[in-house]
PDB file of C-alpha atoms in Angstrom:
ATOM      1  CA  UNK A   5      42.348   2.983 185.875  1.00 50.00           C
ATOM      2  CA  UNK A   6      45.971   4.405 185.215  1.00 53.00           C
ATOM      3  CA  UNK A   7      46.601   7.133 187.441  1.00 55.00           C
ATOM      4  CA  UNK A   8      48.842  10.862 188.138  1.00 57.00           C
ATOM      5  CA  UNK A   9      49.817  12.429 191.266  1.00 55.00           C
ATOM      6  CA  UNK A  10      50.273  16.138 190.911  1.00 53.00           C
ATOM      7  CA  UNK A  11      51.352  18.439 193.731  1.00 58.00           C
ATOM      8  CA  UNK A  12      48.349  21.000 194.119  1.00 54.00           C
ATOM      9  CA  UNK A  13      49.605  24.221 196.283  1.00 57.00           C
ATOM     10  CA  UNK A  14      45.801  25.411 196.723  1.00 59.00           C
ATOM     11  CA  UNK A  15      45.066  22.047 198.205  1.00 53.00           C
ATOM     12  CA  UNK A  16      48.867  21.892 200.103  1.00 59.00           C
ATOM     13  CA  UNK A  17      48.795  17.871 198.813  1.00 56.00           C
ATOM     14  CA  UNK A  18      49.387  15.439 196.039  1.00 61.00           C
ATOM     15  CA  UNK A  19      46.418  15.241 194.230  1.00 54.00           C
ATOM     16  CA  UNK A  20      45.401  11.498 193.122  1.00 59.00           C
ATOM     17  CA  UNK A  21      43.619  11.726 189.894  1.00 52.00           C
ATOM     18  CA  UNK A  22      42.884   9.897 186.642  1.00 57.00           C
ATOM     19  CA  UNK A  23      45.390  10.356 183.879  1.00 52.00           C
ATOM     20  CA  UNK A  24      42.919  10.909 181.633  1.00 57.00           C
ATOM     21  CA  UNK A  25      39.514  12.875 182.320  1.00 65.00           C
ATOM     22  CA  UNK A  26      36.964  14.537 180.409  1.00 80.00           C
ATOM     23  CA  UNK A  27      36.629  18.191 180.631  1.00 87.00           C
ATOM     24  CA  UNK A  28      34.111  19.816 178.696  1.00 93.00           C
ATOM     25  CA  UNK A  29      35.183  23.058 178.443  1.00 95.00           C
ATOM     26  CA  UNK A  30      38.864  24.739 177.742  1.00 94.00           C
ATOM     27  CA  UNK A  31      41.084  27.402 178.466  1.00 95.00           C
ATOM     28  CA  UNK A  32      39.730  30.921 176.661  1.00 96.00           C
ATOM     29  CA  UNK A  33      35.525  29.556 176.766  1.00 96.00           C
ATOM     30  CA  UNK A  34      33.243  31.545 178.783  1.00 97.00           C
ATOM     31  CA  UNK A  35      31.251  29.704 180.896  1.00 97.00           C
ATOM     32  CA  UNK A  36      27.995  30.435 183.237  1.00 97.00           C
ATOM     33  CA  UNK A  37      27.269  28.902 186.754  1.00 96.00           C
ATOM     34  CA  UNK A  38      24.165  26.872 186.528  1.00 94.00           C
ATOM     35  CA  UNK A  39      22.652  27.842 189.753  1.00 92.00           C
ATOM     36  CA  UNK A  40      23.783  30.980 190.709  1.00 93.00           C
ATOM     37  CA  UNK A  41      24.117  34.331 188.935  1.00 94.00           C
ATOM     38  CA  UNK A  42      27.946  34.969 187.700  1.00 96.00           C
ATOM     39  CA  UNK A  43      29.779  33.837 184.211  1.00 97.00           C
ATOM     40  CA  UNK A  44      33.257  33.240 183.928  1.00 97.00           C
ATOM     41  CA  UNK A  45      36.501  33.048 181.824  1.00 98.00           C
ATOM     42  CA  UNK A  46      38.119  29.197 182.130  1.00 97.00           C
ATOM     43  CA  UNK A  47      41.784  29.748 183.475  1.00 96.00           C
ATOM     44  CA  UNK A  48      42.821  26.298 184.166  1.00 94.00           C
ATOM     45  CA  UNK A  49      41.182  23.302 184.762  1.00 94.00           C
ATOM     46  CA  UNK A  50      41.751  20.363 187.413  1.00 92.00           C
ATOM     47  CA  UNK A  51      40.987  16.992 186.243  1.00 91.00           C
ATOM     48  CA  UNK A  52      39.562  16.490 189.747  1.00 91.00           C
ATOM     49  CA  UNK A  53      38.618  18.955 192.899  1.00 93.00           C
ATOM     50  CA  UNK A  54      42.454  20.481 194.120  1.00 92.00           C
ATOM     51  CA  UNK A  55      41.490  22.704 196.429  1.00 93.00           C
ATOM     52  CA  UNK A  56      41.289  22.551 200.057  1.00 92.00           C
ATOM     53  CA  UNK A  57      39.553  20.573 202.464  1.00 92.00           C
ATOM     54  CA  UNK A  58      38.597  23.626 204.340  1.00 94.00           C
ATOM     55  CA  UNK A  59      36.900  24.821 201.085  1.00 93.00           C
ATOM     56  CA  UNK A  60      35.507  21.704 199.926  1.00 95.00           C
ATOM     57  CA  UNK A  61      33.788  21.411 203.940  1.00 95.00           C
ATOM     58  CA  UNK A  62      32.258  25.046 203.291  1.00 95.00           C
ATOM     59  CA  UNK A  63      29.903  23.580 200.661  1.00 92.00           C
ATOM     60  CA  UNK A  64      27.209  23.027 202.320  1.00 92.00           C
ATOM     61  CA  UNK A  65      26.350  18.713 202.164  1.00 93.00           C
ATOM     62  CA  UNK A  66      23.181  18.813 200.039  1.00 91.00           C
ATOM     63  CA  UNK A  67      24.836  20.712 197.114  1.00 91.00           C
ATOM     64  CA  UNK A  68      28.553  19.622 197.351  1.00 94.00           C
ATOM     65  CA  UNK A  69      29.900  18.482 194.000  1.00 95.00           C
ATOM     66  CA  UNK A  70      31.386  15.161 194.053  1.00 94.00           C
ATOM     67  CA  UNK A  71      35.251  15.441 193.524  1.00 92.00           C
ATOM     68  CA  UNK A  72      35.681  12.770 190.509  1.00 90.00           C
ATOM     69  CA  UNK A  73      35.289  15.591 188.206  1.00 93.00           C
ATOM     70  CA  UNK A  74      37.144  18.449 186.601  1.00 95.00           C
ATOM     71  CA  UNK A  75      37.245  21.651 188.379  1.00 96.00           C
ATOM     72  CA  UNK A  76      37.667  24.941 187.014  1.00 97.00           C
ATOM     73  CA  UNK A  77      39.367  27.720 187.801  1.00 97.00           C
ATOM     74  CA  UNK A  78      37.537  31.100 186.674  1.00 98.00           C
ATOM     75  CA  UNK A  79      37.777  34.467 186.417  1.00 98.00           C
ATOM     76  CA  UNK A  80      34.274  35.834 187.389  1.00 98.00           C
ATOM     77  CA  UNK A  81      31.882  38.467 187.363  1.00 97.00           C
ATOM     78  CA  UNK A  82      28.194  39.340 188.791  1.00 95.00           C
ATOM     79  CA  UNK A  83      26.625  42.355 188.392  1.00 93.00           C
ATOM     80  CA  UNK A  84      28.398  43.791 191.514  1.00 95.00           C
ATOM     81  CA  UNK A  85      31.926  42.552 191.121  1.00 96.00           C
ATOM     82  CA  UNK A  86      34.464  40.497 189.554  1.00 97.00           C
ATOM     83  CA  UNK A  87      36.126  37.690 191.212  1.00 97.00           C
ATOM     84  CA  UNK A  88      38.405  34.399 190.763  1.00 97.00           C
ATOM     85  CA  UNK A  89      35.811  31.129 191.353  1.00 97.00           C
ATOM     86  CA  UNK A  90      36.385  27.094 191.751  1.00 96.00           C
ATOM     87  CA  UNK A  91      33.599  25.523 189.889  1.00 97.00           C
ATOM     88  CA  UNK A  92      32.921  22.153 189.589  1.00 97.00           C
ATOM     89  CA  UNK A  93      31.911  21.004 185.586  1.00 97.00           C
ATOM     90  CA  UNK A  94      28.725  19.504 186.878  1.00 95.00           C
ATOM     91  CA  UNK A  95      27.547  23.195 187.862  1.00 96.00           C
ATOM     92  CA  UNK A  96      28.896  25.213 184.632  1.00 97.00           C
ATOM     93  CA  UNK A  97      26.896  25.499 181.489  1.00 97.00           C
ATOM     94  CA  UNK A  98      28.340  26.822 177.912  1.00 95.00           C
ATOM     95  CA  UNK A  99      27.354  31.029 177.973  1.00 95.00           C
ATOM     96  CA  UNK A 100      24.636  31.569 175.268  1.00 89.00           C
ATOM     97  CA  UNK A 101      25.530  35.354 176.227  1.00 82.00           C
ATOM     98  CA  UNK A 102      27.998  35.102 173.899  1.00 78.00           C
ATOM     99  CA  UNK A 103      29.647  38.218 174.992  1.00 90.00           C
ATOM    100  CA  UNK A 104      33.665  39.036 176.598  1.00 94.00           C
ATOM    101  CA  UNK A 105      34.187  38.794 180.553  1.00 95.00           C
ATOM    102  CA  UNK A 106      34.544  42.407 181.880  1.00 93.00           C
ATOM    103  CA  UNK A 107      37.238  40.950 184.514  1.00 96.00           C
ATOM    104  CA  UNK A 108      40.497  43.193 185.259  1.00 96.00           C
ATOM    105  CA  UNK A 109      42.909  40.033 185.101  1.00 96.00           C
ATOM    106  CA  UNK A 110      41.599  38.912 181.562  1.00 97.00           C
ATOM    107  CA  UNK A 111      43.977  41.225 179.519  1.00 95.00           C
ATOM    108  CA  UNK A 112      46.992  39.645 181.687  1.00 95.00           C
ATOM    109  CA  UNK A 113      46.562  36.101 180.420  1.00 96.00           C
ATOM    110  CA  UNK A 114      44.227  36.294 177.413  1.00 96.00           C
ATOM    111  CA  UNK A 115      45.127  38.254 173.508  1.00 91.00           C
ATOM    112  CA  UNK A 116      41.521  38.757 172.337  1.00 89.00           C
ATOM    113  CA  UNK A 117      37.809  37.780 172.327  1.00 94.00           C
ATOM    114  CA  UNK A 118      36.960  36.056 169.054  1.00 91.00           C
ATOM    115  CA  UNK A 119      34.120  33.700 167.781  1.00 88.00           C
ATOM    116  CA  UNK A 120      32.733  33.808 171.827  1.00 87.00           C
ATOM    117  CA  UNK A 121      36.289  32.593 173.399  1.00 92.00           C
ATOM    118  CA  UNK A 122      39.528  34.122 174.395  1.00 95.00           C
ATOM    119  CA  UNK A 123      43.194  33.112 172.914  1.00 93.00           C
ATOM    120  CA  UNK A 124      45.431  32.807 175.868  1.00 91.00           C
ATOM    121  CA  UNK A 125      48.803  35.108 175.759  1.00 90.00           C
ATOM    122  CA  UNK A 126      51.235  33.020 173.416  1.00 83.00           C
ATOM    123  CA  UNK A 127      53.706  34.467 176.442  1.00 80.00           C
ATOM    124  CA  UNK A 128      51.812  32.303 178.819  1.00 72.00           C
ATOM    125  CA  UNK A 129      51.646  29.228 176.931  1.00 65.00           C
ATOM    126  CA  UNK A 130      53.732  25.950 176.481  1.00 56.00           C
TER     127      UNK A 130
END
């Protein structure tokens, strides 16, 4: 399998990882956790885990995501706060809710909520 290094400052290493991976959702699509209560705004996505070891150890054994997959990186909410999250694709689902993220950092990178996803800032893109 061809492969890319990238340099991931979260993770403080190169990141090994397949030049091509799968990642079901994008940038702008709200997602939901699949086991715990919170639902999200994708930010970025990893094509596999690029965070650190330290975090990756935290998780406890029997419900650690494998790595091979694509990670995202979301901004959050619960019904008590709002928060950036690391989520693994295996444990995100599609939101049926339908509805905008009420997260303070989404008018910074996103234009508007249309047809259930945001646009991300033509500023912020390529």
């Amino acid at each position: 399998m061809d492969r890319a290094h990238f340099f991931s400052s979260q993770a403080g290493r190169t990141i090994n990882a397949p030049r091509q991976s799968r990642s079901r959702f994008g940038i702008g699509e709200v997602v939901r956790h699949r086991h715990f209560d919170f639902r999200g705004v994708v930010f970025d996505v990893d094509p596999v885990f690029a965070n650190s070891e330290e975090w990756y150890e935290s998780i406890p054994e029997e419900i650690r995501p494998p790595r091979d997959q694509p990670f995202y990186h979301l901004l959050a909410e619960n019904e008590e706060s709002s928060y950036v999250a690391y989520v693994s694709q295996g444990n995100l689902l599609a939101d049926i809710e339908g509805g905008p993220v009420d997260h303070p950092t989404v008018p910074e990178l996103f234009e508007q909520f249309k047809d259930g996803r945001y646009r991300m800032r033509r500023s912020l893109t390529h």
